[in-house]
mmCIF file of C-alpha atoms in Angstrom:
data_model
loop_
_atom_site.group_PDB
_atom_site.id
_atom_site.type_symbol
_atom_site.label_atom_id
_atom_site.label_comp_id
_atom_site.label_asym_id
_atom_site.label_seq_id
_atom_site.Cartn_x
_atom_site.Cartn_y
_atom_site.Cartn_z
ATOM 1 C CA MET A 776 142.081 61.037 29.774
ATOM 2 C CA GLN A 777 141.046 58.639 32.493
ATOM 3 C CA ILE A 778 138.461 55.889 32.364
ATOM 4 C CA LYS A 779 136.331 55.259 35.445
ATOM 5 C CA LYS A 780 134.566 51.927 35.300
ATOM 6 C CA VAL A 781 130.982 51.914 36.563
ATOM 7 C CA GLU A 782 129.136 48.625 37.108
ATOM 8 C CA LYS A 783 125.481 48.105 37.940
ATOM 9 C CA ASN A 784 123.152 45.143 37.411
ATOM 10 C CA GLN A 785 125.961 43.206 35.704
ATOM 11 C CA LYS A 786 126.357 45.955 33.077
ATOM 12 C CA LYS A 787 129.362 48.210 32.589
ATOM 13 C CA CYS A 788 129.917 51.783 31.563
ATOM 14 C CA ALA A 789 133.097 53.796 31.061
ATOM 15 C CA LEU A 790 132.958 57.314 32.455
ATOM 16 C CA ILE A 791 135.537 59.465 30.693
ATOM 17 C CA VAL A 792 137.276 62.059 32.844
ATOM 18 C CA SER A 793 139.741 64.635 31.525
ATOM 19 C CA ASP A 794 140.956 68.198 31.922
ATOM 20 C CA GLU A 795 141.157 68.695 28.168
ATOM 21 C CA LEU A 796 139.157 67.882 25.040
ATOM 22 C CA VAL A 797 138.936 64.151 24.406
ATOM 23 C CA ILE A 798 136.859 63.923 21.231
ATOM 24 C CA THR A 799 138.145 66.282 18.562
ATOM 25 C CA ASP A 800 137.875 64.139 15.423
ATOM 26 C CA PRO A 801 136.818 60.631 14.370
ATOM 27 C CA GLN A 802 140.162 59.084 15.334
ATOM 28 C CA SER A 803 140.172 60.543 18.856
ATOM 29 C CA ALA A 804 136.580 59.332 19.298
ATOM 30 C CA LEU A 805 137.593 55.838 18.206
ATOM 31 C CA ASP A 806 140.631 55.983 20.519
ATOM 32 C CA ALA A 807 138.330 56.785 23.460
ATOM 33 C CA LEU A 808 136.081 53.858 22.552
ATOM 34 C CA MET A 809 139.007 51.443 22.323
ATOM 35 C CA LYS A 810 140.495 52.714 25.594
ATOM 36 C CA ALA A 811 137.127 52.108 27.291
ATOM 37 C CA LYS A 812 137.002 48.604 25.826
ATOM 38 C CA TYR A 813 140.541 47.842 26.979
ATOM 39 C CA GLU A 814 140.423 49.441 30.446
ATOM 40 C CA ALA A 815 136.779 48.932 31.442
ATOM 41 C CA ASP A 816 135.778 46.030 29.198
ATOM 42 C CA THR A 817 132.828 47.962 27.768
ATOM 43 C CA LYS A 818 131.824 49.908 24.687
ATOM 44 C CA ASN A 819 129.373 52.057 26.677
ATOM 45 C CA ILE A 820 130.820 55.538 27.127
ATOM 46 C CA ALA A 821 129.531 58.452 29.193
ATOM 47 C CA ILE A 822 131.284 61.760 28.519
ATOM 48 C CA ASP A 823 130.770 65.397 29.488
ATOM 49 C CA LYS A 824 129.937 67.547 26.461
ATOM 50 C CA LYS A 825 132.737 69.908 27.553
ATOM 51 C CA LEU A 826 135.161 67.160 26.490
ATOM 52 C CA VAL A 827 133.747 67.112 22.954
ATOM 53 C CA VAL A 828 134.902 69.678 20.395
ATOM 54 C CA GLU A 829 132.219 72.299 19.716
ATOM 55 C CA ASP A 830 132.224 71.541 15.952
ATOM 56 C CA PHE A 831 130.531 68.258 16.842
ATOM 57 C CA PHE A 832 127.392 70.234 17.715
ATOM 58 C CA ILE A 833 127.435 72.164 14.429
ATOM 59 C CA LEU A 834 125.800 69.534 12.262
ATOM 60 C CA SER A 835 126.845 71.157 8.985
ATOM 61 C CA THR A 836 130.473 70.192 9.715
ATOM 62 C CA GLY A 837 129.529 66.521 9.386
ATOM 63 C CA LEU A 838 131.694 65.681 12.390
ATOM 64 C CA ALA A 839 128.866 64.315 14.554
ATOM 65 C CA GLY A 840 127.674 62.020 11.795
ATOM 66 C CA GLU A 841 131.153 60.730 11.070
ATOM 67 C CA ILE A 842 131.982 60.080 14.735
ATOM 68 C CA LEU A 843 128.659 58.498 15.612
ATOM 69 C CA GLN A 844 128.757 56.279 12.527
ATOM 70 C CA LYS A 845 132.131 54.937 13.717
ATOM 71 C CA TYR A 846 130.663 54.204 17.152
ATOM 72 C CA VAL A 847 127.734 52.316 15.674
ATOM 73 C CA ASN A 848 130.027 50.413 13.274
ATOM 74 C CA TYR A 849 132.237 49.319 16.181
ATOM 75 C CA GLY A 850 129.299 48.441 18.441
ATOM 76 C CA GLY A 851 129.816 51.432 20.724
ATOM 77 C CA ARG A 852 127.179 53.368 22.605
ATOM 78 C CA ILE A 853 127.688 56.909 23.862
ATOM 79 C CA ALA A 854 125.854 59.244 26.214
ATOM 80 C CA ILE A 855 126.985 62.854 26.135
ATOM 81 C CA TYR A 856 125.836 64.816 29.155
ATOM 82 C CA GLY A 857 125.628 68.547 29.727
ATOM 83 C CA ASP A 858 123.536 71.642 29.106
ATOM 84 C CA TYR A 859 122.106 71.895 25.595
ATOM 85 C CA SER A 860 119.694 74.745 26.320
ATOM 86 C CA HIS A 861 121.837 77.446 24.695
ATOM 87 C CA TYR A 862 121.750 75.794 21.257
ATOM 88 C CA THR A 863 119.226 77.400 18.931
ATOM 89 C CA SER A 864 119.741 75.199 15.865
ATOM 90 C CA LYS A 865 116.521 73.367 14.991
ATOM 91 C CA PRO A 866 118.431 70.635 13.107
ATOM 92 C CA LEU A 867 120.563 70.012 16.211
ATOM 93 C CA LYS A 868 117.515 69.911 18.473
ATOM 94 C CA ASP A 869 115.858 67.466 16.068
ATOM 95 C CA PHE A 870 119.041 65.369 15.938
ATOM 96 C CA ILE A 871 119.207 65.197 19.738
ATOM 97 C CA TYR A 872 115.517 64.304 19.947
ATOM 98 C CA GLU A 873 115.803 61.512 17.370
ATOM 99 C CA SER A 874 119.061 60.177 18.866
ATOM 100 C CA ASN A 875 117.464 59.893 22.288
ATOM 101 C CA LYS A 876 114.731 57.688 20.814
ATOM 102 C CA GLY A 877 117.327 55.147 19.667
ATOM 103 C CA LYS A 878 119.598 52.644 21.422
ATOM 104 C CA ASP A 879 123.134 53.885 20.729
ATOM 105 C CA VAL A 880 123.486 57.662 21.081
ATOM 106 C CA PHE A 881 122.079 59.793 23.872
ATOM 107 C CA PHE A 882 122.199 63.451 24.857
ATOM 108 C CA VAL A 883 121.237 63.934 28.510
ATOM 109 C CA SER A 884 121.575 66.566 31.229
ATOM 110 C CA THR A 885 123.580 64.831 33.948
ATOM 111 C CA LYS A 886 126.338 62.314 34.451
ATOM 112 C CA GLU A 887 123.913 60.147 36.423
ATOM 113 C CA ASP A 888 121.418 60.168 33.551
ATOM 114 C CA ALA A 889 124.198 59.234 31.124
ATOM 115 C CA VAL A 890 125.293 56.254 33.208
ATOM 116 C CA ASP A 891 121.701 55.150 33.843
ATOM 117 C CA ILE A 892 120.688 55.195 30.184
ATOM 118 C CA LEU A 893 123.738 53.165 29.181
ATOM 119 C CA MET A 894 122.950 50.568 31.863
ATOM 120 C CA GLN A 895 119.554 49.789 30.325
#
């Protein structure tokens, strides 16, 4: 996992780059947050959804709730970018919709959108 620091308008964002899954459980998610804080001096993380274990998007596993609660508890913000169109779960669509109305967790289409929303 590599952290690319992005700065704009005196705000920072950590773009996570990797060839393998980065977020697989709550501890790996917290590790990514702490690495971003240490290497990029920010708790704003943009990550491709391909780097997040698929169980995260199956809400009944409870993984998304557990991971996102840790991020909020530690003052982290995350934008996960990618294509969500193939998901048919109404609870997941509702979860994405409600998350995007908040300030800490975002599901967007592109890397640029992820960085932009975290810079607000």
